[in-house]
Amino acid sequence: MLTDLHDDLQLAPDVLKILSRTYFEVMDTDRNGLIDGLEFLAVMAICSGMKKTEIVEFGLSLFDFNNIAELSYDELVLALKSACSGLCKVHNPTIKTSRERLVMPSDKRLEEIASETFQKLSNGSDRGTESSKVLRTTHATYDLSLERKNIKELTATLLTIPEICSWVNFFCNYAEKREIPIYTDEEVK
């Protein structure tokens, strides 16, 4: 499966093979030979050669189970949870002190981010402000699962949220400057 992704991730096939093996070992936290595939792909994306917008869009597209370039609220929450979980797994084993360890955002916070994202997109829609008012009160009174949002619009909106920007920036810089191995084609040969 990963060999088909080298173009999307903008990595040479040999580079992708080395990174895959390395990240698999790091993410197999219980050492049972199994990992969450969507977490793994999200981590591969952020450590790839893609631009930040492409990284977020690729990560969201992993959760487009209907293949319609749109996500529901639940799919967005799942995407956020999987990406954060995978990134914490990759970062934390290299850290010696607990002060530097990443803490996974709470489920509540990730749900708030997803709700905020849907709200921002609903404010701009021609459905009027009625759905926006309901979203502001609580997502429990409004069935967010009925709504779907375009992945490109979700990407653009997520990248306006400071927490999301800081995670993307941190890991893009982390991958370039820290312990996450980035290999060039020449280093693989």
mmCIF file with all atom_site columns, C-alpha atoms in Angstrom:
data_model
loop_
_atom_site.group_PDB
_atom_site.id
_atom_site.type_symbol
_atom_site.label_atom_id
_atom_site.label_alt_id
_atom_site.label_comp_id
_atom_site.label_asym_id
_atom_site.label_entity_id
_atom_site.label_seq_id
_atom_site.pdbx_PDB_ins_code
_atom_site.Cartn_x
_atom_site.Cartn_y
_atom_site.Cartn_z
_atom_site.occupancy
_atom_site.B_iso_or_equiv
_atom_site.pdbx_formal_charge
_atom_site.auth_seq_id
_atom_site.auth_comp_id
_atom_site.auth_asym_id
_atom_site.auth_atom_id
_atom_site.pdbx_PDB_model_num
ATOM 1   C CA . MET A 1 1   ? 0.000   0.000  0.000  1.00 0.00 ? 1   MET A CA 1
ATOM 2   C CA . LEU A 1 2   ? 2.708   2.507  0.919  1.00 0.00 ? 2   LEU A CA 1
ATOM 3   C CA . THR A 1 3   ? 4.521   2.077  -2.362 1.00 0.00 ? 3   THR A CA 1
ATOM 4   C CA . ASP A 1 4   ? 1.512   3.641  -4.067 1.00 0.00 ? 4   ASP A CA 1
ATOM 5   C CA . LEU A 1 5   ? 1.778   6.725  -1.856 1.00 0.00 ? 5   LEU A CA 1
ATOM 6   C CA . HIS A 1 6   ? 5.289   7.858  -2.750 1.00 0.00 ? 6   HIS A CA 1
ATOM 7   C CA . ASP A 1 7   ? 3.961   10.402 -5.281 1.00 0.00 ? 7   ASP A CA 1
ATOM 8   C CA . ASP A 1 8   ? 1.341   11.778 -2.870 1.00 0.00 ? 8   ASP A CA 1
ATOM 9   C CA . LEU A 1 9   ? 3.872   12.076 -0.051 1.00 0.00 ? 9   LEU A CA 1
ATOM 10  C CA . GLN A 1 10  ? 6.542   13.412 -2.425 1.00 0.00 ? 10  GLN A CA 1
ATOM 11  C CA . LEU A 1 11  ? 9.078   10.849 -1.250 1.00 0.00 ? 11  LEU A CA 1
ATOM 12  C CA . ALA A 1 12  ? 11.194  8.439  -3.273 1.00 0.00 ? 12  ALA A CA 1
ATOM 13  C CA . PRO A 1 13  ? 10.077  4.786  -2.912 1.00 0.00 ? 13  PRO A CA 1
ATOM 14  C CA . ASP A 1 14  ? 13.295  3.796  -1.103 1.00 0.00 ? 14  ASP A CA 1
ATOM 15  C CA . VAL A 1 15  ? 12.982  6.742  1.279  1.00 0.00 ? 15  VAL A CA 1
ATOM 16  C CA . LEU A 1 16  ? 9.365   5.813  1.957  1.00 0.00 ? 16  LEU A CA 1
ATOM 17  C CA . LYS A 1 17  ? 10.398  2.233  2.761  1.00 0.00 ? 17  LYS A CA 1
ATOM 18  C CA . ILE A 1 18  ? 12.984  3.349  5.354  1.00 0.00 ? 18  ILE A CA 1
ATOM 19  C CA . LEU A 1 19  ? 10.650  5.891  6.937  1.00 0.00 ? 19  LEU A CA 1
ATOM 20  C CA . SER A 1 20  ? 7.815   3.374  7.035  1.00 0.00 ? 20  SER A CA 1
ATOM 21  C CA . ARG A 1 21  ? 9.922   0.825  8.891  1.00 0.00 ? 21  ARG A CA 1
ATOM 22  C CA . THR A 1 22  ? 11.224  3.440  11.357 1.00 0.00 ? 22  THR A CA 1
ATOM 23  C CA . TYR A 1 23  ? 7.828   4.956  12.130 1.00 0.00 ? 23  TYR A CA 1
ATOM 24  C CA . PHE A 1 24  ? 6.144   1.577  12.363 1.00 0.00 ? 24  PHE A CA 1
ATOM 25  C CA . GLU A 1 25  ? 8.597   0.512  15.062 1.00 0.00 ? 25  GLU A CA 1
ATOM 26  C CA . VAL A 1 26  ? 8.078   3.782  17.002 1.00 0.00 ? 26  VAL A CA 1
ATOM 27  C CA . MET A 1 27  ? 4.288   3.664  16.737 1.00 0.00 ? 27  MET A CA 1
ATOM 28  C CA . ASP A 1 28  ? 3.964   0.017  17.754 1.00 0.00 ? 28  ASP A CA 1
ATOM 29  C CA . THR A 1 29  ? 3.906   1.080  21.397 1.00 0.00 ? 29  THR A CA 1
ATOM 30  C CA . ASP A 1 30  ? 2.721   -2.273 22.728 1.00 0.00 ? 30  ASP A CA 1
ATOM 31  C CA . ARG A 1 31  ? 5.123   -4.211 20.460 1.00 0.00 ? 31  ARG A CA 1
ATOM 32  C CA . ASN A 1 32  ? 2.434   -6.519 19.092 1.00 0.00 ? 32  ASN A CA 1
ATOM 33  C CA . GLY A 1 33  ? 3.277   -5.883 15.438 1.00 0.00 ? 33  GLY A CA 1
ATOM 34  C CA . LEU A 1 34  ? 0.115   -3.822 14.925 1.00 0.00 ? 34  LEU A CA 1
ATOM 35  C CA . ILE A 1 35  ? -0.441  -0.081 14.632 1.00 0.00 ? 35  ILE A CA 1
ATOM 36  C CA . ASP A 1 36  ? -3.328  2.207  13.740 1.00 0.00 ? 36  ASP A CA 1
ATOM 37  C CA . GLY A 1 37  ? -2.994  2.645  9.984  1.00 0.00 ? 37  GLY A CA 1
ATOM 38  C CA . LEU A 1 38  ? -4.609  6.073  9.894  1.00 0.00 ? 38  LEU A CA 1
ATOM 39  C CA . GLU A 1 39  ? -2.328  7.395  12.657 1.00 0.00 ? 39  GLU A CA 1
ATOM 40  C CA . PHE A 1 40  ? 0.626   6.029  10.726 1.00 0.00 ? 40  PHE A CA 1
ATOM 41  C CA . LEU A 1 41  ? -0.378  7.695  7.459  1.00 0.00 ? 41  LEU A CA 1
ATOM 42  C CA . ALA A 1 42  ? -1.020  11.008 9.215  1.00 0.00 ? 42  ALA A CA 1
ATOM 43  C CA . VAL A 1 43  ? 2.497   10.910 10.676 1.00 0.00 ? 43  VAL A CA 1
ATOM 44  C CA . MET A 1 44  ? 3.975   9.977  7.294  1.00 0.00 ? 44  MET A CA 1
ATOM 45  C CA . ALA A 1 45  ? 2.216   12.962 5.737  1.00 0.00 ? 45  ALA A CA 1
ATOM 46  C CA . ILE A 1 46  ? 3.521   15.510 8.228  1.00 0.00 ? 46  ILE A CA 1
ATOM 47  C CA . CYS A 1 47  ? 7.059   14.197 7.813  1.00 0.00 ? 47  CYS A CA 1
ATOM 48  C CA . SER A 1 48  ? 6.834   14.217 4.025  1.00 0.00 ? 48  SER A CA 1
ATOM 49  C CA . GLY A 1 49  ? 7.882   16.847 1.532  1.00 0.00 ? 49  GLY A CA 1
ATOM 50  C CA . MET A 1 50  ? 4.383   18.231 1.184  1.00 0.00 ? 50  MET A CA 1
ATOM 51  C CA . LYS A 1 51  ? 3.406   21.814 1.962  1.00 0.00 ? 51  LYS A CA 1
ATOM 52  C CA . LYS A 1 52  ? 1.465   22.457 5.172  1.00 0.00 ? 52  LYS A CA 1
ATOM 53  C CA . THR A 1 53  ? -1.845  22.859 3.361  1.00 0.00 ? 53  THR A CA 1
ATOM 54  C CA . GLU A 1 54  ? -1.228  19.600 1.477  1.00 0.00 ? 54  GLU A CA 1
ATOM 55  C CA . ILE A 1 55  ? -0.359  17.813 4.725  1.00 0.00 ? 55  ILE A CA 1
ATOM 56  C CA . VAL A 1 56  ? -3.625  18.811 6.405  1.00 0.00 ? 56  VAL A CA 1
ATOM 57  C CA . GLU A 1 57  ? -5.650  18.072 3.275  1.00 0.00 ? 57  GLU A CA 1
ATOM 58  C CA . PHE A 1 58  ? -4.026  14.652 2.879  1.00 0.00 ? 58  PHE A CA 1
ATOM 59  C CA . GLY A 1 59  ? -4.590  13.868 6.565  1.00 0.00 ? 59  GLY A CA 1
ATOM 60  C CA . LEU A 1 60  ? -8.257  14.784 6.313  1.00 0.00 ? 60  LEU A CA 1
ATOM 61  C CA . SER A 1 61  ? -8.727  12.839 3.084  1.00 0.00 ? 61  SER A CA 1
ATOM 62  C CA . LEU A 1 62  ? -7.707  9.678  4.959  1.00 0.00 ? 62  LEU A CA 1
ATOM 63  C CA . PHE A 1 63  ? -11.002 9.965  6.830  1.00 0.00 ? 63  PHE A CA 1
ATOM 64  C CA . ASP A 1 64  ? -13.152 10.595 3.763  1.00 0.00 ? 64  ASP A CA 1
ATOM 65  C CA . PHE A 1 65  ? -14.643 7.121  3.977  1.00 0.00 ? 65  PHE A CA 1
ATOM 66  C CA . ASN A 1 66  ? -17.311 7.945  1.369  1.00 0.00 ? 66  ASN A CA 1
ATOM 67  C CA . ASN A 1 67  ? -14.703 9.258  -1.089 1.00 0.00 ? 67  ASN A CA 1
ATOM 68  C CA . ILE A 1 68  ? -16.684 12.450 -1.778 1.00 0.00 ? 68  ILE A CA 1
ATOM 69  C CA . ALA A 1 69  ? -14.075 15.048 -0.689 1.00 0.00 ? 69  ALA A CA 1
ATOM 70  C CA . GLU A 1 70  ? -16.204 15.951 2.342  1.00 0.00 ? 70  GLU A CA 1
ATOM 71  C CA . LEU A 1 71  ? -16.096 15.083 6.032  1.00 0.00 ? 71  LEU A CA 1
ATOM 72  C CA . SER A 1 72  ? -18.741 14.907 8.698  1.00 0.00 ? 72  SER A CA 1
ATOM 73  C CA . TYR A 1 73  ? -18.175 16.341 12.154 1.00 0.00 ? 73  TYR A CA 1
ATOM 74  C CA . ASP A 1 74  ? -17.443 12.839 13.514 1.00 0.00 ? 74  ASP A CA 1
ATOM 75  C CA . GLU A 1 75  ? -14.929 12.132 10.753 1.00 0.00 ? 75  GLU A CA 1
ATOM 76  C CA . LEU A 1 76  ? -13.165 15.434 11.490 1.00 0.00 ? 76  LEU A CA 1
ATOM 77  C CA . VAL A 1 77  ? -12.972 14.606 15.205 1.00 0.00 ? 77  VAL A CA 1
ATOM 78  C CA . LEU A 1 78  ? -11.569 11.167 14.361 1.00 0.00 ? 78  LEU A CA 1
ATOM 79  C CA . ALA A 1 79  ? -9.002  12.732 12.010 1.00 0.00 ? 79  ALA A CA 1
ATOM 80  C CA . LEU A 1 80  ? -7.857  15.166 14.707 1.00 0.00 ? 80  LEU A CA 1
ATOM 81  C CA . LYS A 1 81  ? -7.624  12.421 17.337 1.00 0.00 ? 81  LYS A CA 1
ATOM 82  C CA . SER A 1 82  ? -5.678  10.046 15.099 1.00 0.00 ? 82  SER A CA 1
ATOM 83  C CA . ALA A 1 83  ? -3.227  12.695 13.927 1.00 0.00 ? 83  ALA A CA 1
ATOM 84  C CA . CYS A 1 84  ? -2.539  13.968 17.460 1.00 0.00 ? 84  CYS A CA 1
ATOM 85  C CA . SER A 1 85  ? -2.174  10.460 18.857 1.00 0.00 ? 85  SER A CA 1
ATOM 86  C CA . GLY A 1 86  ? 0.247   9.389  16.138 1.00 0.00 ? 86  GLY A CA 1
ATOM 87  C CA . LEU A 1 87  ? 2.332   12.540 16.444 1.00 0.00 ? 87  LEU A CA 1
ATOM 88  C CA . CYS A 1 88  ? 2.602   12.147 20.227 1.00 0.00 ? 88  CYS A CA 1
ATOM 89  C CA . LYS A 1 89  ? 3.785   8.566  19.728 1.00 0.00 ? 89  LYS A CA 1
ATOM 90  C CA . VAL A 1 90  ? 6.529   9.678  17.345 1.00 0.00 ? 90  VAL A CA 1
ATOM 91  C CA . HIS A 1 91  ? 7.671   12.640 19.428 1.00 0.00 ? 91  HIS A CA 1
ATOM 92  C CA . ASN A 1 92  ? 7.552   11.319 22.990 1.00 0.00 ? 92  ASN A CA 1
ATOM 93  C CA . PRO A 1 93  ? 9.945   8.334  22.773 1.00 0.00 ? 93  PRO A CA 1
ATOM 94  C CA . THR A 1 94  ? 12.786  10.713 21.888 1.00 0.00 ? 94  THR A CA 1
ATOM 95  C CA . ILE A 1 95  ? 12.160  12.984 24.884 1.00 0.00 ? 95  ILE A CA 1
ATOM 96  C CA . LYS A 1 96  ? 13.961  12.352 28.152 1.00 0.00 ? 96  LYS A CA 1
ATOM 97  C CA . THR A 1 97  ? 12.126  14.779 30.474 1.00 0.00 ? 97  THR A CA 1
ATOM 98  C CA . SER A 1 98  ? 8.407   14.885 31.136 1.00 0.00 ? 98  SER A CA 1
ATOM 99  C CA . ARG A 1 99  ? 8.448   18.676 30.749 1.00 0.00 ? 99  ARG A CA 1
ATOM 100 C CA . GLU A 1 100 ? 9.164   18.322 27.027 1.00 0.00 ? 100 GLU A CA 1
ATOM 101 C CA . ARG A 1 101 ? 6.692   15.504 26.379 1.00 0.00 ? 101 ARG A CA 1
ATOM 102 C CA . LEU A 1 102 ? 3.667   16.316 24.275 1.00 0.00 ? 102 LEU A CA 1
ATOM 103 C CA . VAL A 1 103 ? 0.311   15.896 25.927 1.00 0.00 ? 103 VAL A CA 1
ATOM 104 C CA . MET A 1 104 ? -2.495  14.625 23.778 1.00 0.00 ? 104 MET A CA 1
ATOM 105 C CA . PRO A 1 105 ? -5.285  17.233 23.647 1.00 0.00 ? 105 PRO A CA 1
ATOM 106 C CA . SER A 1 106 ? -8.408  16.107 25.454 1.00 0.00 ? 106 SER A CA 1
ATOM 107 C CA . ASP A 1 107 ? -11.272 14.608 23.474 1.00 0.00 ? 107 ASP A CA 1
ATOM 108 C CA . LYS A 1 108 ? -13.349 17.589 24.589 1.00 0.00 ? 108 LYS A CA 1
ATOM 109 C CA . ARG A 1 109 ? -10.826 20.060 23.147 1.00 0.00 ? 109 ARG A CA 1
ATOM 110 C CA . LEU A 1 110 ? -10.625 18.210 19.830 1.00 0.00 ? 110 LEU A CA 1
ATOM 111 C CA . GLU A 1 111 ? -14.424 18.169 19.645 1.00 0.00 ? 111 GLU A CA 1
ATOM 112 C CA . GLU A 1 112 ? -14.428 21.928 20.333 1.00 0.00 ? 112 GLU A CA 1
ATOM 113 C CA . ILE A 1 113 ? -11.958 22.483 17.492 1.00 0.00 ? 113 ILE A CA 1
ATOM 114 C CA . ALA A 1 114 ? -14.119 20.425 15.139 1.00 0.00 ? 114 ALA A CA 1
ATOM 115 C CA . SER A 1 115 ? -17.235 22.294 16.251 1.00 0.00 ? 115 SER A CA 1
ATOM 116 C CA . GLU A 1 116 ? -15.487 25.654 15.850 1.00 0.00 ? 116 GLU A CA 1
ATOM 117 C CA . THR A 1 117 ? -14.384 24.646 12.352 1.00 0.00 ? 117 THR A CA 1
ATOM 118 C CA . PHE A 1 118 ? -17.893 23.606 11.332 1.00 0.00 ? 118 PHE A CA 1
ATOM 119 C CA . GLN A 1 119 ? -19.279 26.794 12.861 1.00 0.00 ? 119 GLN A CA 1
ATOM 120 C CA . LYS A 1 120 ? -16.877 29.006 10.910 1.00 0.00 ? 120 LYS A CA 1
ATOM 121 C CA . LEU A 1 121 ? -17.826 27.248 7.688  1.00 0.00 ? 121 LEU A CA 1
ATOM 122 C CA . SER A 1 122 ? -21.545 27.428 8.479  1.00 0.00 ? 122 SER A CA 1
ATOM 123 C CA . ASN A 1 123 ? -21.308 31.165 9.127  1.00 0.00 ? 123 ASN A CA 1
ATOM 124 C CA . GLY A 1 124 ? -20.202 31.616 5.543  1.00 0.00 ? 124 GLY A CA 1
ATOM 125 C CA . SER A 1 125 ? -22.826 29.335 4.037  1.00 0.00 ? 125 SER A CA 1
ATOM 126 C CA . ASP A 1 126 ? -26.095 30.417 2.508  1.00 0.00 ? 126 ASP A CA 1
ATOM 127 C CA . ARG A 1 127 ? -28.038 28.387 5.077  1.00 0.00 ? 127 ARG A CA 1
ATOM 128 C CA . GLY A 1 128 ? -28.192 31.562 7.076  1.00 0.00 ? 128 GLY A CA 1
ATOM 129 C CA . THR A 1 129 ? -27.263 32.117 10.656 1.00 0.00 ? 129 THR A CA 1
ATOM 130 C CA . GLU A 1 130 ? -29.865 29.787 12.139 1.00 0.00 ? 130 GLU A CA 1
ATOM 131 C CA . SER A 1 131 ? -27.560 26.753 12.054 1.00 0.00 ? 131 SER A CA 1
ATOM 132 C CA . SER A 1 132 ? -24.690 28.918 13.295 1.00 0.00 ? 132 SER A CA 1
ATOM 133 C CA . LYS A 1 133 ? -26.718 30.040 16.321 1.00 0.00 ? 133 LYS A CA 1
ATOM 134 C CA . VAL A 1 134 ? -27.502 26.444 17.189 1.00 0.00 ? 134 VAL A CA 1
ATOM 135 C CA . LEU A 1 135 ? -23.855 25.442 16.746 1.00 0.00 ? 135 LEU A CA 1
ATOM 136 C CA . ARG A 1 136 ? -22.796 28.186 19.127 1.00 0.00 ? 136 ARG A CA 1
ATOM 137 C CA . THR A 1 137 ? -25.100 26.959 21.860 1.00 0.00 ? 137 THR A CA 1
ATOM 138 C CA . THR A 1 138 ? -24.079 23.310 21.855 1.00 0.00 ? 138 THR A CA 1
ATOM 139 C CA . HIS A 1 139 ? -23.419 20.661 19.273 1.00 0.00 ? 139 HIS A CA 1
ATOM 140 C CA . ALA A 1 140 ? -25.652 18.313 21.274 1.00 0.00 ? 140 ALA A CA 1
ATOM 141 C CA . THR A 1 141 ? -28.767 20.242 20.200 1.00 0.00 ? 141 THR A CA 1
ATOM 142 C CA . TYR A 1 142 ? -27.769 20.221 16.553 1.00 0.00 ? 142 TYR A CA 1
ATOM 143 C CA . ASP A 1 143 ? -27.039 17.014 14.719 1.00 0.00 ? 143 ASP A CA 1
ATOM 144 C CA . LEU A 1 144 ? -23.631 17.788 13.241 1.00 0.00 ? 144 LEU A CA 1
ATOM 145 C CA . SER A 1 145 ? -23.505 14.316 11.710 1.00 0.00 ? 145 SER A CA 1
ATOM 146 C CA . LEU A 1 146 ? -26.043 15.488 9.132  1.00 0.00 ? 146 LEU A CA 1
ATOM 147 C CA . GLU A 1 147 ? -23.679 18.133 7.804  1.00 0.00 ? 147 GLU A CA 1
ATOM 148 C CA . ARG A 1 148 ? -20.639 17.518 5.666  1.00 0.00 ? 148 ARG A CA 1
ATOM 149 C CA . LYS A 1 149 ? -17.950 20.034 4.806  1.00 0.00 ? 149 LYS A CA 1
ATOM 150 C CA . ASN A 1 150 ? -15.589 20.153 1.859  1.00 0.00 ? 150 ASN A CA 1
ATOM 151 C CA . ILE A 1 151 ? -12.061 18.968 2.712  1.00 0.00 ? 151 ILE A CA 1
ATOM 152 C CA . LYS A 1 152 ? -10.374 21.956 1.062  1.00 0.00 ? 152 LYS A CA 1
ATOM 153 C CA . GLU A 1 153 ? -12.585 24.335 3.058  1.00 0.00 ? 153 GLU A CA 1
ATOM 154 C CA . LEU A 1 154 ? -11.958 22.360 6.254  1.00 0.00 ? 154 LEU A CA 1
ATOM 155 C CA . THR A 1 155 ? -8.215  22.553 5.605  1.00 0.00 ? 155 THR A CA 1
ATOM 156 C CA . ALA A 1 156 ? -8.261  26.307 5.083  1.00 0.00 ? 156 ALA A CA 1
ATOM 157 C CA . THR A 1 157 ? -10.394 26.820 8.187  1.00 0.00 ? 157 THR A CA 1
ATOM 158 C CA . LEU A 1 158 ? -8.334  24.499 10.398 1.00 0.00 ? 158 LEU A CA 1
ATOM 159 C CA . LEU A 1 159 ? -5.203  26.413 9.425  1.00 0.00 ? 159 LEU A CA 1
ATOM 160 C CA . THR A 1 160 ? -6.752  29.561 10.931 1.00 0.00 ? 160 THR A CA 1
ATOM 161 C CA . ILE A 1 161 ? -6.950  27.910 14.354 1.00 0.00 ? 161 ILE A CA 1
ATOM 162 C CA . PRO A 1 162 ? -3.796  28.709 16.372 1.00 0.00 ? 162 PRO A CA 1
ATOM 163 C CA . GLU A 1 163 ? -3.559  25.257 18.020 1.00 0.00 ? 163 GLU A CA 1
ATOM 164 C CA . ILE A 1 164 ? -3.685  23.473 14.684 1.00 0.00 ? 164 ILE A CA 1
ATOM 165 C CA . CYS A 1 165 ? -1.118  25.854 13.183 1.00 0.00 ? 165 CYS A CA 1
ATOM 166 C CA . SER A 1 166 ? 1.224   25.352 16.121 1.00 0.00 ? 166 SER A CA 1
ATOM 167 C CA . TRP A 1 167 ? 1.034   21.551 15.846 1.00 0.00 ? 167 TRP A CA 1
ATOM 168 C CA . VAL A 1 168 ? 1.605   21.607 12.089 1.00 0.00 ? 168 VAL A CA 1
ATOM 169 C CA . ASN A 1 169 ? 4.459   24.115 12.392 1.00 0.00 ? 169 ASN A CA 1
ATOM 170 C CA . PHE A 1 170 ? 6.033   22.244 15.291 1.00 0.00 ? 170 PHE A CA 1
ATOM 171 C CA . PHE A 1 171 ? 6.048   18.919 13.506 1.00 0.00 ? 171 PHE A CA 1
ATOM 172 C CA . CYS A 1 172 ? 7.115   20.291 10.143 1.00 0.00 ? 172 CYS A CA 1
ATOM 173 C CA . ASN A 1 173 ? 10.058  21.990 11.865 1.00 0.00 ? 173 ASN A CA 1
ATOM 174 C CA . TYR A 1 174 ? 10.610  18.990 14.138 1.00 0.00 ? 174 TYR A CA 1
ATOM 175 C CA . ALA A 1 175 ? 10.850  16.644 11.182 1.00 0.00 ? 175 ALA A CA 1
ATOM 176 C CA . GLU A 1 176 ? 13.379  18.929 9.510  1.00 0.00 ? 176 GLU A CA 1
ATOM 177 C CA . LYS A 1 177 ? 15.536  19.720 12.564 1.00 0.00 ? 177 LYS A CA 1
ATOM 178 C CA . ARG A 1 178 ? 15.160  17.001 15.181 1.00 0.00 ? 178 ARG A CA 1
ATOM 179 C CA . GLU A 1 179 ? 15.183  13.266 15.695 1.00 0.00 ? 179 GLU A CA 1
ATOM 180 C CA . ILE A 1 180 ? 12.596  12.313 13.095 1.00 0.00 ? 180 ILE A CA 1
ATOM 181 C CA . PRO A 1 181 ? 14.770  10.980 10.302 1.00 0.00 ? 181 PRO A CA 1
ATOM 182 C CA . ILE A 1 182 ? 14.340  12.653 6.947  1.00 0.00 ? 182 ILE A CA 1
ATOM 183 C CA . TYR A 1 183 ? 16.260  10.921 4.191  1.00 0.00 ? 183 TYR A CA 1
ATOM 184 C CA . THR A 1 184 ? 17.217  12.243 0.801  1.00 0.00 ? 184 THR A CA 1
ATOM 185 C CA . ASP A 1 185 ? 17.400  9.999  -2.251 1.00 0.00 ? 185 ASP A CA 1
ATOM 186 C CA . GLU A 1 186 ? 21.215  10.120 -2.046 1.00 0.00 ? 186 GLU A CA 1
ATOM 187 C CA . GLU A 1 187 ? 21.282  8.942  1.585  1.00 0.00 ? 187 GLU A CA 1
ATOM 188 C CA . VAL A 1 188 ? 19.190  5.909  0.759  1.00 0.00 ? 188 VAL A CA 1
ATOM 189 C CA . LYS A 1 189 ? 21.460  4.698  -2.037 1.00 0.00 ? 189 LYS A CA 1
#
